[in-house]
C-alpha positions as a printed NumPy array, in Angstrom:
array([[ 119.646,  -10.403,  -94.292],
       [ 119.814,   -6.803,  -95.445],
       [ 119.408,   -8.344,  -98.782],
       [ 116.684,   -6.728,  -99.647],
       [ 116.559,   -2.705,  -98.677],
       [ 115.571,    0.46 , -100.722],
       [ 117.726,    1.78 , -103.512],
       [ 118.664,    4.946, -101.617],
       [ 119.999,    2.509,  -99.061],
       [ 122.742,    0.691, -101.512],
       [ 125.618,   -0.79 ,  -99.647],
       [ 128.837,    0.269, -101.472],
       [ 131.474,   -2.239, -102.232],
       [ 133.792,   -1.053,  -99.482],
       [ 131.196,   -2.446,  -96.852],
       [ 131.681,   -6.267,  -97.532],
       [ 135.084,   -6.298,  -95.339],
       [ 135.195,   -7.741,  -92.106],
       [ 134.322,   -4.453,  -90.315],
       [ 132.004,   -4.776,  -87.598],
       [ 130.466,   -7.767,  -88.706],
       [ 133.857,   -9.861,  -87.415],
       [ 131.458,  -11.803,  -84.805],
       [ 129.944,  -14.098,  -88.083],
       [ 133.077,  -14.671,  -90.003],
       [ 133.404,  -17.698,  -88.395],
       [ 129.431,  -18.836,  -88.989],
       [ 128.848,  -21.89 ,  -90.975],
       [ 125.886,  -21.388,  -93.457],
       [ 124.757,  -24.225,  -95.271],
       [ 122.722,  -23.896,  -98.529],
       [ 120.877,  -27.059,  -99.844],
       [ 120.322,  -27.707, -103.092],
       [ 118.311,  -30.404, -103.874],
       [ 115.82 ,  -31.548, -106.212],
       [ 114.348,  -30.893, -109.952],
       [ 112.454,  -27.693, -109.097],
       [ 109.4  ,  -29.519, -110.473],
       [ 107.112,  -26.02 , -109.564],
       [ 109.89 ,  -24.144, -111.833],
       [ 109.7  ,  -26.514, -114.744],
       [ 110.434,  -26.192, -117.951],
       [ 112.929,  -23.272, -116.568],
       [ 114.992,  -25.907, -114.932],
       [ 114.739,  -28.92 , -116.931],
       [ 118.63 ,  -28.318, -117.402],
       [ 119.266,  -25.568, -115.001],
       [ 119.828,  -25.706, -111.129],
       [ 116.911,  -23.724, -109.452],
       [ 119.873,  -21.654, -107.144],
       [ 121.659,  -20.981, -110.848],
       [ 118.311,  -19.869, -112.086],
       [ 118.891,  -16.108, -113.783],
       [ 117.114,  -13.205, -111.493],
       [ 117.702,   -9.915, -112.798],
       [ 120.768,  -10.9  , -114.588],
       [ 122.544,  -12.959, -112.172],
       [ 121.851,  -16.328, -110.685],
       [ 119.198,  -16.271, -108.357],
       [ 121.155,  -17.665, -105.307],
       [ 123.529,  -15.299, -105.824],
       [ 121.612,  -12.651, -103.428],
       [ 121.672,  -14.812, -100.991],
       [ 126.06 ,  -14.983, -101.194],
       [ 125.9  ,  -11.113, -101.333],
       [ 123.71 ,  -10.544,  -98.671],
       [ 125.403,  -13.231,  -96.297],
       [ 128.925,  -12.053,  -97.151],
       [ 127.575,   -8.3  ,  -96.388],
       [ 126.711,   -9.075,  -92.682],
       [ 130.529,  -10.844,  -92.421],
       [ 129.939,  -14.344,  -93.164],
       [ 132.913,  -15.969,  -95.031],
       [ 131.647,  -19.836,  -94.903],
       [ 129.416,  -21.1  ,  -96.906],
       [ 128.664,  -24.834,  -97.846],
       [ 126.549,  -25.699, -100.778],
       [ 124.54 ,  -29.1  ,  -99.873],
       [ 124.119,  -30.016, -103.385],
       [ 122.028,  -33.329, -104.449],
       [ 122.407,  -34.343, -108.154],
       [ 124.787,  -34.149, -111.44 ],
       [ 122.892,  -30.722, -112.324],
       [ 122.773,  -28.754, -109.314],
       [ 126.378,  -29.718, -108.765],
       [ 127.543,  -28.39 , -111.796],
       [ 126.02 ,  -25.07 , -112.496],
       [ 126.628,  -24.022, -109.053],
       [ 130.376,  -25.56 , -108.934],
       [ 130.982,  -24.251, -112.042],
       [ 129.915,  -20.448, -111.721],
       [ 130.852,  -20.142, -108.165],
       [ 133.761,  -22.722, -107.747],
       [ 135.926,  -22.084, -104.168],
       [ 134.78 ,  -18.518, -104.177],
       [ 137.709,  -16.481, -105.269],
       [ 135.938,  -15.238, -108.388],
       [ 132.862,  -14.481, -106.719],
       [ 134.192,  -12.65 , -104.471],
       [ 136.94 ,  -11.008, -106.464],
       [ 134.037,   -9.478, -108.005],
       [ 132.44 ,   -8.056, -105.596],
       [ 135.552,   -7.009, -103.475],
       [ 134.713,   -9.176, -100.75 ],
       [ 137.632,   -9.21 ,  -98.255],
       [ 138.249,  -11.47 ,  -96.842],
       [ 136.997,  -13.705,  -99.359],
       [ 133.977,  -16.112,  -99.278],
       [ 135.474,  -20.084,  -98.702],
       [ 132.644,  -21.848, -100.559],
       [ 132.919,  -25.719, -100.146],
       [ 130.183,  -28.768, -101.548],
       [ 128.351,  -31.762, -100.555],
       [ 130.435,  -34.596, -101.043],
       [ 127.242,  -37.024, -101.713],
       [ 123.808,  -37.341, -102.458],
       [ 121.081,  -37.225,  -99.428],
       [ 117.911,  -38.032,  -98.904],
       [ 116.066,  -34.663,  -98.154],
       [ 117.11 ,  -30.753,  -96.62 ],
       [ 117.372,  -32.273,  -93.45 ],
       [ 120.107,  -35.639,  -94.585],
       [ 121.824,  -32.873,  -96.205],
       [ 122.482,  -31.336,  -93.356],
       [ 123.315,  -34.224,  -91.194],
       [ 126.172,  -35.469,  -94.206],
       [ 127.639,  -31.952,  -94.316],
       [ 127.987,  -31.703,  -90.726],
       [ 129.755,  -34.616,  -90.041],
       [ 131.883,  -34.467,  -93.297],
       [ 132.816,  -31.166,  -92.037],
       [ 133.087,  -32.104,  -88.374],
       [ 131.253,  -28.485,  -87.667],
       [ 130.818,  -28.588,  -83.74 ],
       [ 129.06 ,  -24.874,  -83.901],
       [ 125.576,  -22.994,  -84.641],
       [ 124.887,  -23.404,  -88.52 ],
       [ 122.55 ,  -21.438,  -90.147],
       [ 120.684,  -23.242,  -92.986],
       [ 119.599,  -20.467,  -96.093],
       [ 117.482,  -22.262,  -98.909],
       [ 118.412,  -21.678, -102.123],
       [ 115.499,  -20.418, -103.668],
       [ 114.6  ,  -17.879, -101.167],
       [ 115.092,  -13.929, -101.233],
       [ 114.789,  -12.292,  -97.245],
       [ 115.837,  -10.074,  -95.02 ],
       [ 116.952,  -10.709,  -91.683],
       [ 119.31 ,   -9.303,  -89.976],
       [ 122.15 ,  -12.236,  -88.959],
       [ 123.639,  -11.045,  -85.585],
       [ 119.794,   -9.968,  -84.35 ],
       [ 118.512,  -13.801,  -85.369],
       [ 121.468,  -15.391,  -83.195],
       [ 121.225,  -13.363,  -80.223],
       [ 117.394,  -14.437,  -80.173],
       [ 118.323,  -18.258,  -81.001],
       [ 120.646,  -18.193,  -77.9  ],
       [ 118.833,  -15.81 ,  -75.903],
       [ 115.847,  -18.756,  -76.051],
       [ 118.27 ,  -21.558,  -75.588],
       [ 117.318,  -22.78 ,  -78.459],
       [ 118.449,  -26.206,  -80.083],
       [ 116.757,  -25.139,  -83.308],
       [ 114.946,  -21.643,  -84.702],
       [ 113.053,  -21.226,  -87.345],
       [ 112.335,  -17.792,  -88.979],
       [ 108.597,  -17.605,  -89.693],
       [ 106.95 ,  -14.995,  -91.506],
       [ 103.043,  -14.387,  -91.639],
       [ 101.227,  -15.284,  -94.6  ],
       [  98.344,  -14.504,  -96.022],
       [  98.184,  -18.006,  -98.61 ],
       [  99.547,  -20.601,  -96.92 ],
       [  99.138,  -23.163,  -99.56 ],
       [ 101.915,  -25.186, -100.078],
       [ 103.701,  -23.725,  -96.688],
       [ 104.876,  -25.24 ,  -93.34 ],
       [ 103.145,  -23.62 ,  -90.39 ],
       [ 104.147,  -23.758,  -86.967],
       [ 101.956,  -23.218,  -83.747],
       [ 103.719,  -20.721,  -81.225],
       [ 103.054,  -19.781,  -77.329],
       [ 103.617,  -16.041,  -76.368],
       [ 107.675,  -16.927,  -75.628],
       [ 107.53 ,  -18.009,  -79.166],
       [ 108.61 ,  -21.486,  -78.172],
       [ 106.711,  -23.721,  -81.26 ],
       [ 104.395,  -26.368,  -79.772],
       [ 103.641,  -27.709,  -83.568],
       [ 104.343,  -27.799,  -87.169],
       [ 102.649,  -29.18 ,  -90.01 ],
       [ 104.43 ,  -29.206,  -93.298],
       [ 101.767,  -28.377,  -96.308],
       [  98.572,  -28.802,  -94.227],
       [  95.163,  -28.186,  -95.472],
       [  93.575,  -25.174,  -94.198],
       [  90.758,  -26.569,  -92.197],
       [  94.1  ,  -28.241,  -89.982],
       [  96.393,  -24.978,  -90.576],
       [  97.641,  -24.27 ,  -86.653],
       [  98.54 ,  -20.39 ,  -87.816],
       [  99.387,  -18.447,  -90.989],
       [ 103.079,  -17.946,  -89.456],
       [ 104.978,  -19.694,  -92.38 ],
       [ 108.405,  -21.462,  -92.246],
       [ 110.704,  -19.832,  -94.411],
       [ 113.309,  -22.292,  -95.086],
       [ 115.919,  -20.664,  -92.849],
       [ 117.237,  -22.486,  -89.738],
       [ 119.598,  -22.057,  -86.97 ],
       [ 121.069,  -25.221,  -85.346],
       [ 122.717,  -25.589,  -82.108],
       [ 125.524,  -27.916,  -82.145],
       [ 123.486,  -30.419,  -79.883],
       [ 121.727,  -30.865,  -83.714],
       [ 124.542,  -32.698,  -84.891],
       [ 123.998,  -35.524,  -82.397],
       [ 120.017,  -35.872,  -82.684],
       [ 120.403,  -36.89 ,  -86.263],
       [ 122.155,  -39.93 ,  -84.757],
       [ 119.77 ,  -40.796,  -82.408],
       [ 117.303,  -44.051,  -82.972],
       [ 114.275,  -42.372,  -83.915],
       [ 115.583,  -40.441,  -86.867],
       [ 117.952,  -43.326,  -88.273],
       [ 114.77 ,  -45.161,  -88.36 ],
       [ 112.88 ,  -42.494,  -90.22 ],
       [ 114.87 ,  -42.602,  -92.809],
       [ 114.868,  -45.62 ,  -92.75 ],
       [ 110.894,  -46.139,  -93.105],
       [ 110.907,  -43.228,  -95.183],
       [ 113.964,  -43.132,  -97.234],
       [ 114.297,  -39.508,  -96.651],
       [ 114.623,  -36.763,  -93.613],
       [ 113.251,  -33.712,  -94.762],
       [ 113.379,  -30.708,  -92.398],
       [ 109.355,  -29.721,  -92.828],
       [ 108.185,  -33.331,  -92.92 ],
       [ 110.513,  -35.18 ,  -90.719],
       [ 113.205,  -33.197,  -88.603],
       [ 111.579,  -30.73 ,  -87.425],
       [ 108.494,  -32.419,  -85.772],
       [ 110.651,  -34.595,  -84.235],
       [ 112.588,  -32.253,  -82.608],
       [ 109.373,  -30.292,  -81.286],
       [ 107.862,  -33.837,  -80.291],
       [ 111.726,  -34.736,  -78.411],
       [ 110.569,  -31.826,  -75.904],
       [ 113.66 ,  -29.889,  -77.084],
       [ 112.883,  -25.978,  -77.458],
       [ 112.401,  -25.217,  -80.64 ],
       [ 111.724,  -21.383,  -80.898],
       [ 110.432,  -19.329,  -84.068],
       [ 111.608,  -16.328,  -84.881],
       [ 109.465,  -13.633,  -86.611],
       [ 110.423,  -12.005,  -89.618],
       [ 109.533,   -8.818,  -90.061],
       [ 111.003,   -7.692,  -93.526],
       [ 110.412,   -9.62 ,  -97.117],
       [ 110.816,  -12.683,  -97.723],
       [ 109.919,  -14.883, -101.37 ],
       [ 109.686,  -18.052, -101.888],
       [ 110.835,  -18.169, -105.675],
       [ 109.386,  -21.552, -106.438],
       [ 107.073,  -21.036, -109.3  ],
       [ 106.821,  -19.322, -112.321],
       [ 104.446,  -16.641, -110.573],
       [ 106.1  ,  -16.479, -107.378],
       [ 109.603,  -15.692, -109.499],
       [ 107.771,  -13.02 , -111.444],
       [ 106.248,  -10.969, -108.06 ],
       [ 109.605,  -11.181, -106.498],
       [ 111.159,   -9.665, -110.144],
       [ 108.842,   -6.654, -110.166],
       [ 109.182,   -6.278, -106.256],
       [ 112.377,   -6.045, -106.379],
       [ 112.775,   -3.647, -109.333],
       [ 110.213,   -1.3  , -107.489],
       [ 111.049,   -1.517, -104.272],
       [ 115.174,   -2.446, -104.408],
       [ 117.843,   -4.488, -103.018],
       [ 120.467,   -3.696, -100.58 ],
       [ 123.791,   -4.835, -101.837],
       [ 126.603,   -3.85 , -103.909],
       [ 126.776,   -3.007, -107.434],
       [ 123.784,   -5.174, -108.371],
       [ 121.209,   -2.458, -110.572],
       [ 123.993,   -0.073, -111.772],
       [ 123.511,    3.534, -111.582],
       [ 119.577,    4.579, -112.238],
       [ 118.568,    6.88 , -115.118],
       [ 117.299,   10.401, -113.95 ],
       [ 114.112,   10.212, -115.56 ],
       [ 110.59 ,   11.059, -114.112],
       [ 109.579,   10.073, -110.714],
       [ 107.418,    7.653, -112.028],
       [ 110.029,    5.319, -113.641],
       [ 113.268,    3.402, -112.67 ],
       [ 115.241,    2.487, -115.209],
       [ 118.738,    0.882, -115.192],
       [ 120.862,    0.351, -118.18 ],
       [ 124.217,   -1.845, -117.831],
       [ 127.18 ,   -2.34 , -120.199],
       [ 130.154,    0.487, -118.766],
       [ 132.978,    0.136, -121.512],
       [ 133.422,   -0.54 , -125.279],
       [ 130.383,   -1.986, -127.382],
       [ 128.184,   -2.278, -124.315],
       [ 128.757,    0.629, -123.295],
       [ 127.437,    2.166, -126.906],
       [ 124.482,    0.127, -126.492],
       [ 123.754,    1.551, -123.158],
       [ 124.283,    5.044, -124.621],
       [ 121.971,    3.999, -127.858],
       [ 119.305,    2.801, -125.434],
       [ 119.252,    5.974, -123.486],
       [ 119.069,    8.2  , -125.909],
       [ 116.509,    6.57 , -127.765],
       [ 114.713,    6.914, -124.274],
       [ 115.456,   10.321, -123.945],
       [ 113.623,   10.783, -127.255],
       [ 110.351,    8.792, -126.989],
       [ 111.534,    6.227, -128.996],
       [ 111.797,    3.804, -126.424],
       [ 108.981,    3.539, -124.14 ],
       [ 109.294,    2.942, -120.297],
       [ 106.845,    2.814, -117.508],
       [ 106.949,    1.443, -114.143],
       [ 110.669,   -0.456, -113.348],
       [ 112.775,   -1.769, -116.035],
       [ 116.335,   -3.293, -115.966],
       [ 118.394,   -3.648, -119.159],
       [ 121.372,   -5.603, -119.322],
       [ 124.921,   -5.383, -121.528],
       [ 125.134,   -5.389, -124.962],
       [ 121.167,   -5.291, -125.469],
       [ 119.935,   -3.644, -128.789],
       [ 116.38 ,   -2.436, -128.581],
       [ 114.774,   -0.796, -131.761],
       [ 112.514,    2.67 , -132.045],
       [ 108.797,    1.742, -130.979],
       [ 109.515,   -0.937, -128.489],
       [ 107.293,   -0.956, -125.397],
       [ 109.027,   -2.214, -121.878],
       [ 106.913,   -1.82 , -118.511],
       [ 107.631,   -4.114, -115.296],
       [ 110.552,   -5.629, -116.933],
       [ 114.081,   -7.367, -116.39 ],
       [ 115.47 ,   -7.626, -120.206],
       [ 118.735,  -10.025, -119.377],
       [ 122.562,   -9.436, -121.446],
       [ 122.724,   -9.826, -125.054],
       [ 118.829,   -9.183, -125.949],
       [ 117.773,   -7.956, -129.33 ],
       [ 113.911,   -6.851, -129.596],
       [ 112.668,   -5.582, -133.085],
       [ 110.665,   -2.493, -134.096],
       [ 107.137,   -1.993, -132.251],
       [ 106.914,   -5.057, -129.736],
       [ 105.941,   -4.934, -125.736],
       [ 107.108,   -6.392, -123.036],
       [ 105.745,   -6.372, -119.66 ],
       [ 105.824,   -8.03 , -116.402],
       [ 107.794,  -10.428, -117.931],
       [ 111.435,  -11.621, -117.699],
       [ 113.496,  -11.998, -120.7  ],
       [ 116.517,  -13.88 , -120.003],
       [ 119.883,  -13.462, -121.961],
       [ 120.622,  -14.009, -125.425],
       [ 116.981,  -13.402, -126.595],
       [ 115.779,  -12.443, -130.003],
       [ 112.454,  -10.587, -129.581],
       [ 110.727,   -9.91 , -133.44 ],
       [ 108.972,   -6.688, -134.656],
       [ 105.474,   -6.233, -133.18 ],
       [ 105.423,   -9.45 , -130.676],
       [ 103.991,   -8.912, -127.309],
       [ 105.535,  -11.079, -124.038],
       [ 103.228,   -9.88 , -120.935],
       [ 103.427,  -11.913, -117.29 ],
       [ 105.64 ,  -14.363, -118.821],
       [ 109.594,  -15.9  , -118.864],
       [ 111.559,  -15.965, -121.701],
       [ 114.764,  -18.068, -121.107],
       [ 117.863,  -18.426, -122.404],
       [ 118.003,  -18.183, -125.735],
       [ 114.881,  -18.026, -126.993],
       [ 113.76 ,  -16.672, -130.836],
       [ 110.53 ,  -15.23 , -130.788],
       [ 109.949,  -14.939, -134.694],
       [ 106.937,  -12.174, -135.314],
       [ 105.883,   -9.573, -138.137],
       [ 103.177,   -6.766, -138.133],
       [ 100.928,   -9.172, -140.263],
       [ 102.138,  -12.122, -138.46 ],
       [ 102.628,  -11.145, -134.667],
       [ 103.59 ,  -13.173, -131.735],
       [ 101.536,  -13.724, -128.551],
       [ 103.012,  -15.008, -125.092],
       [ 100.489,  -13.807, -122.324],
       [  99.289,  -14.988, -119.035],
       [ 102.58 ,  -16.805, -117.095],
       [ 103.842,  -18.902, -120.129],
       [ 107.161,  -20.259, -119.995],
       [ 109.205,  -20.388, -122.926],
       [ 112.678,  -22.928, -121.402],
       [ 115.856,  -22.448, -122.952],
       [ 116.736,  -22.398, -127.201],
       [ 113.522,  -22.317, -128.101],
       [ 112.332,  -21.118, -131.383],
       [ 108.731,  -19.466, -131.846],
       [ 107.805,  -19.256, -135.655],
       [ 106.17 ,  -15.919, -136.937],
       [ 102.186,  -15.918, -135.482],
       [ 101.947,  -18.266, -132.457],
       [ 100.295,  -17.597, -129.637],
       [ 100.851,  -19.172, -126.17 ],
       [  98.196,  -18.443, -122.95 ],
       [  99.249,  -20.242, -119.88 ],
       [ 101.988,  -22.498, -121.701],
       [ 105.016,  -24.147, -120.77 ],
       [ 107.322,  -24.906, -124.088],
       [ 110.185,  -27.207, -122.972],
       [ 113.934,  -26.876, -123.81 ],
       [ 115.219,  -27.004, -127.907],
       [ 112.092,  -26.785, -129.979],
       [ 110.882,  -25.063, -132.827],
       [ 106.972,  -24.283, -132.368],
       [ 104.585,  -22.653, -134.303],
       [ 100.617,  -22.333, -133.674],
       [  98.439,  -21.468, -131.088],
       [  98.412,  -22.953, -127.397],
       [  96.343,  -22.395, -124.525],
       [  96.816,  -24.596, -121.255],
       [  98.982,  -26.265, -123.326],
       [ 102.953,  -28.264, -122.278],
       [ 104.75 ,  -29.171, -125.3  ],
       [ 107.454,  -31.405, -123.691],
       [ 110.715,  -32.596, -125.368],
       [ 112.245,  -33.811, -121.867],
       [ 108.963,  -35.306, -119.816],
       [ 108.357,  -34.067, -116.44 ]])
């Protein structure tokens, strides 16, 4: 989706006009939204996974740019529940803001689910009849980060004739994955949603992204699938949809994915995306900022342009310039982010409005915005959300190691120490924790 590219390959803000790229503006893509996130949790015990903040914006928000840099315009949200609903309607809205900001022209038309469903695959069925869409959708989950190019993957899906393809990518875990069964046309003669490995047909993942032929609209009428849900009180594409399509004798062709592609569905997974993406880039429009000209070995990226923030960024720098901030690998800073002499930051996104005290390290860890980091605490291969107060001292310092998740207005006292841990939403905690979920809202 040219989402994700390398940093000398940025797309400047001109590019996301119509352009060459006229042949999608009239492409439905449909992004469902469904579900707790239960592999995300605490993060998003009262945050939409797509609304999720990924270096400094919400995570779904790649997908928007990247969509709306190939030329697509229309974009339905299939959103289940009060919560997804209303962090997603609420930041994005219609899409004039969105795209105001990005100086998208034409703008993005971004529409919503008018109902709950019963799975990815109901949601789809609902939206297109609500819609009335009588032409090729293309289904992007809201989770995911890729790259595929648009206009190559529809030119293969009607090349084949296809009534659905799916964009596989091989694997080398495929725990937890859909895997499909292919012959050399790439036509797929099975799928199994979540096998085990002894019954794995292939390592050629499903990657959430679909394109449906118009003739889709009309199988979710017939029979067979109104009884499925019926039985099963859901229609999910993995489970359900899509192994009845293959089992219809409809072609159903897979498409192979070549570039990058992450599933951002768990605390880990979120974190290998982060770092990949600060090494390696993304291919979009005024996303990073300008990077500092420091040694080859670093990139570094400081926001905040005008005013205050724009102070801060200068404070940061030349703290940086001086040794008294120390950098290694990738590291984004955000706005308005005060960071004191002796501070440590390797791997790192450090999200708007963070304050860290003298002498404390972060590192391959995310530190979402409005975070107060104290003198001499160390976060490493964690998640810090929203904010969080992380209360340490040089006699008294504070631990969070080994993917703990600290959710949203959470206050550590001076001395814990968390290994593994998941601390949910508005607490105040204090001790030592190892394995350990201290829940205020239960799972």
């Amino acid at each position: 989706m040219k989402c994700l590219g390398n940093h000398n390959n940025v797309v400047d803000a001109d590019a996301i006009s119509v352009g060459d790229c006229c042949s999608l503006e009239k492409l439905q893509v449909l992004i469902p939204v469904g579900g707790r996130a239960v592999r995300l949790l605490p993060l998003t015990a009262e945050t939409s996974k797509a609304c999720l903040r990924l270096l400094n914006r919400p995570l779904v928000e790649f997908s928007l740019l990247s969509l709306a840099s190939q030329g697509v315009r229309n974009v339905i949200f299939g959103v289940k529940g009060y919560t997804n609903y209303r962090d997603l309607y609420d930041y994005f809205g219609s899409g004039y803001g969105f795209s105001a900001r990005y100086n998208i022209k034409p703008r993005l038309c971004i529409n919503y689910q008018p109902v709950d469903d019963l799975g990815s695959a109901d949601s789809a069925s609902i939206n297109l009849e609500y819609y009335d869409l009588e032409s090729t959708v293309f289904v992007v989950q809201g989770d995911n980060l890729f790259d595929v190019d648009i206009k190559h993957l529809m030119d293969f899906h009607k090349e084949k004739g296809a009534v659905l393809t799916i964009v596989l990518r091989e694997v080398d875990d495929i725990e937890g994955l859909g895997l499909a069964d292919i012959d050399k046309t790439g036509r797929i003669n099975r799928f199994v949603e979540k096998p085990l490995p002894v019954d794995a047909p292939s390592n050629l993942a499903n990657t959430g992204l679909y394109v449906m032929s118009p003739k889709v609209r009309h199988i979710f009428k017939e029979e067979g699938v109104q009884q499925m849900i019926k039985d099963k009180k859901r229609l999910d594409f993995g489970y359900d949809f899509i192994p009845y399509v293959i089992q219809s004798g409809r072609p159903v062709y897979g498409y192979p994915l070549k570039g990058r592609w992450f599933d951002v569905g768990t605390p880990k997974n979120y974190l290998e995306a982060m770092k990949s993406l600060l090494h390696y880039g993304v291919s979009m429009p005024n996303v990073f900022g300008e990077q500092l000209s420091l040694d080859s070995h670093c990139r570094v990226w400081i926001q905040g342009a005008h005013g205050v923030s724009g102070r801060c960024r200068e404070q940061i720098i030349q703290k940086i310039s001086q040794k008294k901030i120390h950098v290694n690998g990738a590291v984004m800073i955000g706005s308005h982010c005060q960071i004191a002499d002796g501070v440590t930051l390797t791997n790192c996104c450090i999200d708007n409005f963070v304050r860290i005290d003298k002498n404390a390290v972060v590192s391959n860890s995310a530190v979402l915005d409005r975070v107060t980091i104290g003198a001499y605490a160390e976060v490493s291969d964690s998640i810090l959300g929203r904010h969080v107060t992380v209360s340490s001292s040089q006699d008294r310092p504070t631990k969070i190691l080994n993917v703990s998740i600290v959710a949203d207005d959470v206050t550590l006292k001076e001395g814990c120490l968390l290994s593994a841990s998941k601390i949910y939403p508005h607490q105040t905690v204090s001790g030592e924790f190892v394995n350990q979920i201290l829940p205020s809202i239960k799972p």
